[in-house]
Coordinates of C-alpha atoms and ligand atoms in Angstrom, one line a residue:
M1 CA 0.1 45.3 15.0
T2 CA 1.9 42.0 15.4
L3 CA 0.6 41.8 19.0
S4 CA -3.0 42.3 18.0
I5 CA -2.7 39.7 15.2
H6 CA -1.3 37.2 17.7
F7 CA -4.0 38.1 20.1
L8 CA -6.7 37.6 17.5
A9 CA -5.1 34.3 16.5
F10 CA -5.1 33.3 20.2
E11 CA -8.7 34.2 20.5
V12 CA -9.6 32.1 17.5
D13 CA -7.8 29.1 19.0
L14 CA -9.4 29.6 22.3
Y15 CA -12.8 29.7 20.7
T16 CA -12.0 26.5 18.7
F17 CA -10.8 24.6 21.7
A18 CA -13.8 25.6 23.8
S19 CA -16.3 24.3 21.3
M20 CA -17.7 20.8 21.6
I21 CA -18.2 18.9 18.4
L22 CA -20.5 16.0 17.6
L23 CA -19.5 13.8 14.8
T24 CA -21.9 11.1 13.6
G25 CA -20.5 8.0 11.9
G26 CA -17.2 8.0 13.7
T27 CA -16.7 4.4 12.6
G28 CA -16.8 5.0 8.8
L29 CA -14.3 6.0 6.2
V30 CA -15.1 9.7 6.3
G31 CA -16.0 10.0 10.0
A32 CA -12.8 8.2 11.2
H33 CA -10.6 10.4 9.0
L34 CA -12.4 13.5 10.1
L35 CA -12.1 12.5 13.7
L36 CA -8.4 12.0 13.4
R37 CA -7.9 15.4 11.9
L38 CA -10.1 17.2 14.4
I39 CA -8.4 15.5 17.4
E40 CA -5.0 16.3 15.9
N41 CA -6.2 19.9 15.7
G42 CA -6.9 19.8 19.5
E43 CA -10.7 19.9 19.1
K44 CA -13.0 18.3 21.7
V45 CA -15.0 15.7 19.8
R46 CA -17.8 13.3 20.7
A47 CA -18.2 10.6 18.1
T48 CA -21.1 8.3 17.6
Y49 CA -20.8 4.5 17.2
R50 CA -23.3 1.7 17.0
N51 CA -21.2 -1.3 18.1
K52 CA -17.7 -1.8 19.6
K53 CA -16.5 -3.6 16.4
G54 CA -16.9 -0.3 14.6
I55 CA -14.7 1.5 17.2
T56 CA -11.9 -1.1 16.6
K57 CA -11.9 -0.1 12.9
T58 CA -11.3 3.6 13.8
K59 CA -8.6 2.6 16.3
N60 CA -6.9 0.6 13.6
L61 CA -7.0 3.6 11.3
F62 CA -5.3 5.8 14.0
S63 CA -2.6 3.1 14.2
Y64 CA -2.3 3.0 10.4
Y65 CA -1.4 6.8 10.6
K66 CA 0.8 6.1 13.7
K67 CA -1.5 8.3 15.8
E68 CA -2.6 5.7 18.4
A69 CA -1.8 8.1 21.3
L70 CA -4.6 10.4 20.1
F71 CA -7.3 7.8 20.0
N72 CA -8.1 8.1 23.7
N73 CA -8.9 11.8 23.3
I74 CA -12.2 10.8 21.5
E75 CA -15.4 10.8 23.6
W76 CA -17.5 7.9 22.2
K77 CA -21.2 7.8 22.5
Q78 CA -23.4 4.9 21.4
A79 CA -26.1 6.4 19.2
D80 CA -28.1 5.2 16.2
I81 CA -29.3 8.2 14.3
T82 CA -32.7 6.7 13.9
K83 CA -33.1 6.4 17.7
I84 CA -34.3 9.6 19.4
T85 CA -33.4 8.7 22.9
Q86 CA -29.8 7.9 22.0
L87 CA -29.4 11.1 20.1
E88 CA -30.8 13.1 23.0
E89 CA -27.8 12.2 25.1
A90 CA -25.3 12.6 22.3
F91 CA -26.4 16.3 21.8
I92 CA -25.9 17.4 25.4
G93 CA -23.4 20.3 25.4
I94 CA -22.7 20.2 21.7
E95 CA -22.1 23.4 19.5
Y96 CA -21.0 22.1 16.1
V97 CA -22.1 18.9 14.2
Y98 CA -20.5 17.0 11.4
H99 CA -23.1 14.5 10.1
C100 CA -21.2 11.7 8.4
A101 CA -23.3 8.7 9.4
G102 CA -25.2 7.2 6.5
L103 CA -25.9 4.0 4.6
I104 CA -24.3 3.3 1.2
S105 CA -26.0 0.5 -0.5
F106 CA -27.2 -0.4 -4.0
Q107 CA -29.1 -3.5 -2.9
P108 CA -32.8 -3.2 -3.9
S109 CA -33.7 -5.0 -0.6
D110 CA -32.1 -2.1 1.3
E111 CA -34.6 0.5 0.0
N112 CA -36.5 1.0 3.3
L113 CA -33.3 0.9 5.4
L114 CA -31.7 3.6 3.1
R115 CA -34.7 5.8 3.5
K116 CA -34.8 5.3 7.3
T117 CA -31.1 5.8 7.8
N118 CA -30.4 8.6 5.4
I119 CA -33.6 10.6 5.3
E120 CA -35.2 9.9 8.7
G121 CA -31.8 9.8 10.4
T122 CA -30.9 13.2 8.9
A123 CA -34.3 14.6 9.8
N124 CA -33.5 13.6 13.5
I125 CA -30.1 15.3 13.3
V126 CA -31.6 18.5 11.9
N127 CA -34.3 18.5 14.6
F128 CA -31.8 18.1 17.4
C129 CA -29.6 20.8 15.9
L130 CA -32.5 23.2 15.9
A131 CA -33.5 22.2 19.5
H132 CA -30.0 22.6 20.8
N133 CA -29.2 25.9 18.9
I134 CA -26.3 24.2 17.1
K135 CA -24.0 26.9 15.7
K136 CA -23.3 25.1 12.4
L137 CA -23.9 21.7 10.8
C138 CA -21.8 20.1 8.0
Y139 CA -23.7 17.3 6.2
V140 CA -21.9 14.7 4.1
S141 CA -24.2 14.2 1.1
S142 CA -23.1 12.8 -2.3
V143 CA -22.8 13.6 -5.9
A144 CA -25.7 11.1 -6.2
A145 CA -27.9 13.8 -4.8
L146 CA -26.9 16.3 -7.5
G147 CA -29.3 17.0 -10.3
D148 CA -29.9 15.6 -13.8
L149 CA -28.5 17.0 -16.9
A150 CA -30.8 18.3 -19.6
E151 CA -30.1 17.4 -23.3
H152 CA -27.9 20.5 -23.9
E153 CA -25.9 20.2 -20.6
H154 CA -22.7 18.2 -20.2
I155 CA -21.2 19.0 -16.7
V156 CA -23.0 18.5 -13.4
T157 CA -22.8 21.5 -11.1
E158 CA -24.5 22.4 -7.8
E159 CA -27.1 24.3 -9.7
I160 CA -28.4 21.5 -11.9
E161 CA -31.9 20.6 -11.0
W162 CA -33.1 17.2 -9.7
N163 CA -35.6 15.7 -12.1
P164 CA -37.9 13.3 -10.2
E165 CA -39.1 11.9 -13.6
K166 CA -35.6 10.6 -14.3
P167 CA -34.6 7.2 -12.9
H168 CA -32.5 7.3 -9.7
S169 CA -31.1 4.6 -7.4
D170 CA -32.6 4.2 -4.0
Y171 CA -29.3 5.5 -2.6
A172 CA -29.5 8.7 -4.7
I173 CA -33.1 9.2 -3.6
S174 CA -32.2 8.8 0.0
K175 CA -29.3 11.3 -0.2
Y176 CA -31.5 13.8 -2.0
G177 CA -34.2 13.3 0.6
A178 CA -31.6 13.8 3.3
E179 CA -30.6 17.1 1.7
M180 CA -34.2 18.2 1.7
E181 CA -34.2 17.8 5.4
I182 CA -31.0 20.0 5.6
W183 CA -32.7 22.6 3.5
R184 CA -35.8 22.5 5.7
G185 CA -33.4 23.1 8.7
Q186 CA -32.0 26.1 6.9
Q187 CA -35.5 27.5 6.5
E188 CA -36.0 27.1 10.2
G189 CA -32.7 29.0 11.0
L190 CA -30.1 26.2 11.1
K191 CA -26.7 27.4 9.7
S192 CA -25.3 24.5 7.6
V193 CA -23.1 23.5 4.7
I194 CA -23.6 20.4 2.5
I195 CA -20.7 18.6 0.8
N196 CA -21.4 16.4 -2.2
P197 CA -18.3 14.1 -2.6
G198 CA -17.7 11.8 -5.6
I199 CA -16.4 8.3 -4.9
I200 CA -14.1 8.7 -1.9
L201 CA -10.8 6.9 -1.9
G202 CA -9.0 6.1 1.3
P203 CA -7.5 3.4 3.5
G204 CA -8.8 1.3 6.3
F205 CA -12.4 0.5 5.4
N206 CA -12.2 -2.0 2.5
D207 CA -15.1 -4.1 3.7
Q208 CA -17.7 -1.3 3.4
G209 CA -18.8 1.6 1.2
S210 CA -16.4 2.7 -1.5
G211 CA -13.7 0.5 0.1
L212 CA -15.3 -2.5 -1.5
L213 CA -14.0 -1.4 -4.9
Y214 CA -10.4 -1.7 -3.5
Q215 CA -11.2 -5.1 -2.0
R216 CA -12.5 -6.4 -5.3
V217 CA -9.5 -5.2 -7.2
A218 CA -7.2 -6.8 -4.6
H219 CA -8.9 -10.1 -5.1
G220 CA -8.4 -9.9 -8.9
M221 CA -10.9 -8.2 -11.2
H222 CA -11.2 -9.3 -14.8
F223 CA -13.7 -6.8 -16.2
Y224 CA -13.4 -3.0 -16.6
T225 CA -15.9 -0.4 -17.7
T226 CA -15.2 2.9 -19.4
G227 CA -17.8 5.1 -17.8
I228 CA -16.6 8.3 -16.1
T229 CA -17.4 9.7 -12.7
G230 CA -15.9 11.9 -10.0
F231 CA -13.3 10.8 -7.5
I232 CA -11.7 12.4 -4.4
A233 CA -9.1 11.4 -1.8
V234 CA -10.4 11.2 1.7
P235 CA -7.9 13.8 3.1
D236 CA -9.4 16.4 0.7
V237 CA -12.9 15.7 2.0
V238 CA -11.8 16.1 5.5
K239 CA -9.8 19.3 4.8
I240 CA -12.7 20.9 3.0
A241 CA -15.3 19.9 5.6
I242 CA -13.2 21.6 8.4
Q243 CA -12.5 24.7 6.3
L244 CA -16.2 25.1 5.5
M245 CA -17.2 24.6 9.1
K246 CA -14.7 27.3 10.2
S247 CA -15.6 29.7 7.4
P248 CA -18.5 32.2 7.4
I249 CA -20.0 30.3 4.5
I250 CA -23.5 29.0 5.3
N251 CA -26.4 27.3 3.5
Q252 CA -24.4 26.3 0.4
R253 CA -23.7 22.9 -1.2
Y254 CA -20.3 22.0 -2.7
T255 CA -19.4 19.3 -5.2
L256 CA -16.2 17.6 -4.0
V257 CA -14.5 15.9 -6.9
S258 CA -10.8 16.2 -7.5
Q259 CA -10.8 14.4 -10.9
N260 CA -13.3 13.0 -13.3
S261 CA -11.8 9.7 -14.3
S262 CA -13.0 6.5 -16.0
Y263 CA -13.5 3.4 -13.9
Q264 CA -10.9 1.8 -16.1
E265 CA -8.2 4.4 -15.2
V266 CA -9.0 4.1 -11.5
L267 CA -9.0 0.3 -11.6
N268 CA -5.7 0.3 -13.4
S269 CA -4.1 2.6 -10.8
M270 CA -5.5 0.5 -8.0
S271 CA -4.2 -2.7 -9.6
D272 CA -0.8 -1.2 -10.2
A273 CA -0.6 0.1 -6.7
L274 CA -1.6 -3.3 -5.3
G275 CA 0.7 -5.2 -7.6
V276 CA -2.1 -7.3 -9.2
K277 CA -3.0 -7.8 -12.8
R278 CA -5.1 -5.0 -14.4
P279 CA -8.6 -6.0 -15.5
S280 CA -8.3 -6.8 -19.2
I281 CA -11.8 -7.5 -20.5
H282 CA -13.9 -4.5 -21.5
A283 CA -17.5 -5.0 -20.2
K284 CA -19.4 -3.2 -22.8
K285 CA -22.9 -1.7 -22.4
W286 CA -24.7 -4.7 -23.9
L287 CA -22.8 -7.1 -21.7
L288 CA -23.6 -5.1 -18.6
E289 CA -27.3 -4.9 -19.5
I290 CA -27.4 -8.7 -19.8
A291 CA -25.3 -9.1 -16.6
W292 CA -27.7 -7.2 -14.3
K293 CA -30.7 -9.0 -15.6
I294 CA -29.0 -12.4 -15.1
D295 CA -27.9 -11.3 -11.6
K296 CA -31.5 -10.2 -10.8
L297 CA -32.8 -13.6 -11.8
S298 CA -30.2 -15.6 -10.0
S299 CA -30.7 -13.5 -6.8
F300 CA -34.4 -14.3 -7.0
L301 CA -33.8 -18.0 -7.5
F302 CA -31.1 -18.4 -5.0
R303 CA -32.1 -15.7 -2.5
S304 CA -28.6 -14.2 -2.8
K305 CA -27.5 -10.6 -2.5
R306 CA -27.3 -8.7 -5.8
K307 CA -23.8 -8.3 -7.2
M308 CA -24.9 -6.1 -10.1
T309 CA -28.0 -4.0 -10.2
K310 CA -29.5 -1.9 -13.0
Y311 CA -28.1 1.3 -11.5
M312 CA -24.7 -0.1 -10.9
A313 CA -24.5 -1.4 -14.5
R314 CA -25.7 1.9 -16.0
A315 CA -23.4 4.0 -13.8
S316 CA -20.5 2.0 -14.9
Y317 CA -20.9 2.7 -18.6
T318 CA -22.3 6.3 -18.3
D319 CA -20.1 9.4 -18.3
R320 CA -21.1 11.8 -15.5
I321 CA -18.7 14.7 -15.3
F322 CA -18.7 17.0 -12.3
S323 CA -17.5 20.6 -11.9
N324 CA -15.4 21.5 -8.8
E325 CA -15.2 25.2 -9.7
K326 CA -17.4 26.4 -6.9
I327 CA -15.3 24.9 -4.1
K328 CA -12.1 26.0 -5.8
A329 CA -13.4 29.5 -6.1
D330 CA -14.7 29.8 -2.5
L331 CA -11.9 28.1 -0.6
K332 CA -8.9 28.5 -3.0
I333 CA -7.9 24.9 -2.5
S334 CA -6.0 22.4 -4.6
F335 CA -6.7 18.7 -4.7
I336 CA -4.6 15.5 -4.3
D337 CA -4.1 13.6 -7.5
I338 CA -6.1 10.4 -7.0
H339 CA -3.8 8.2 -9.0
Q340 CA -0.8 9.3 -7.0
Y341 CA -2.8 8.9 -3.8
L342 CA -3.8 5.3 -4.7
K343 CA 0.0 4.5 -4.9
E344 CA 0.7 6.1 -1.6
I345 CA -2.0 4.3 0.4
A346 CA -1.0 1.0 -1.1
K347 CA 2.6 1.5 0.2
V348 CA 1.8 1.4 3.9
Ligands
NAP1 N1 -17.5 6.5 0.5 C1 -17.9 7.2 -0.6 O1 -17.4 7.0 -1.7 C2 -18.9 8.3 -0.4 C3 -19.1 9.2 -1.5 C4 -20.0 10.2 -1.4 C5 -20.7 10.4 -0.2 N2 -20.5 9.5 0.8 C6 -21.3 9.7 2.0 O2 -20.4 10.0 3.1 C7 -21.0 9.5 4.3 C8 -20.0 8.6 5.0 O3 -19.6 7.6 4.1 P1 -18.4 6.6 4.5 O4 -17.7 6.3 3.2 O5 -17.7 7.0 5.7 O6 -19.3 5.3 4.7 P2 -19.0 4.0 5.7 O7 -17.6 3.8 5.7 O8 -19.9 2.9 5.2 O9 -19.5 4.5 7.1 C9 -20.8 4.8 7.4 C10 -20.9 5.3 8.8 O10 -22.3 5.5 9.1 C11 -22.7 4.8 10.3 N3 -24.1 4.5 10.3 C12 -24.8 3.8 9.4 N4 -26.1 3.7 9.7 C13 -26.2 4.4 10.9 C14 -27.2 4.6 11.9 N5 -28.5 4.2 11.6 N6 -27.0 5.3 13.0 C15 -25.7 5.7 13.3 N7 -24.7 5.5 12.4 C16 -24.9 4.9 11.3 C17 -21.8 3.6 10.3 O11 -21.8 3.0 11.5 P3 -21.4 1.4 11.7 O12 -19.9 1.3 11.7 O13 -22.1 1.1 13.0 O14 -22.0 0.7 10.6 C18 -20.5 4.2 9.8 O15 -19.9 4.9 10.9 C19 -22.3 8.7 3.9 O16 -23.4 9.5 4.3 C20 -22.2 8.5 2.4 O17 -23.4 8.6 1.8 C21 -19.6 8.5 0.8

């Protein structure tokens, strides 16, 4: 009995080690953390990058975790997901794909780039997965792509329907459009899972994506808002993505939120962890509504980037509460407390 269990376990390991994995977005917060965990697990991974500067960020992250020695085990391939010829080479010999590349932006001027990167880029990944008989794809979507609550509903689940009549940010539309490409792939026989994380907290990438929040707090933030949204620590995203990929689960989407928390609570935890003053002025709804309009005008007059858009303002005073019951039931997992995690990552 013991022998056969060991033998089975050995077979599973052998199978895992023999599989070649493609990971897109190896130079981002999620991709770099996922890369580290996969490489630690002894997997063979080819990761995509667009420029060498991006690779340096991933290398620094490996150093942050004192895992420099593992960095050289990554096979890097330069590939923009919107460029077919580059993807062609990236897919050679691949069996499993983690698609983490994507653009996070709330700049109205990025509308076309968001659609191109997130929708067209994901369509390309799906097409290559189908053409190369990829065994399974894991797509990193977002809670932004989940549906819209009806009057009588209060908690966002995976089942809530997207209402095209409701206002959505360009980012949300692009992530929803990307999911439609994954669903199309499923119809054509591609086995896949979609994860929909809330705001992801993690170290190493403070000049992009969700890391910008950390950077702003570090530089001293005066205003806080009381809207509620879902947050998750990056190690939990990575753990779940790998478990889903290895599980027999296919063609499902999962909300990944460890806690629903107010921006105020998270900003306070970040400030305390970083040893800076907590934001003390409550930016109320009316103030935020004025702020985004002034910002729009000043961006038009001075040709500057937007600091506050309509969607950013509204998200910061709106409560959007997410259920994580589905992933908890299917994977029997527990989550890291985000407030505790913020303290831990500030220590290093
Ligand atoms: N961070 C969050 O809070 C959060 C929450 C929910 C969902 N997500 C989703 O999770 C995914 C990863 O996010 P992240 O936090 O890791 O973002 P990130 O740190 O900004 O990294 C984005 C990654 O995508 C790559 N990328 C962007 N455009 C590309 C293109 N055209 N071709 C190839 N690669 C491209 C970037 O490469 P470069 O280094 O070359 O720019 C980078 O590696 C995204 O799809 C995002 O929508 C993130």
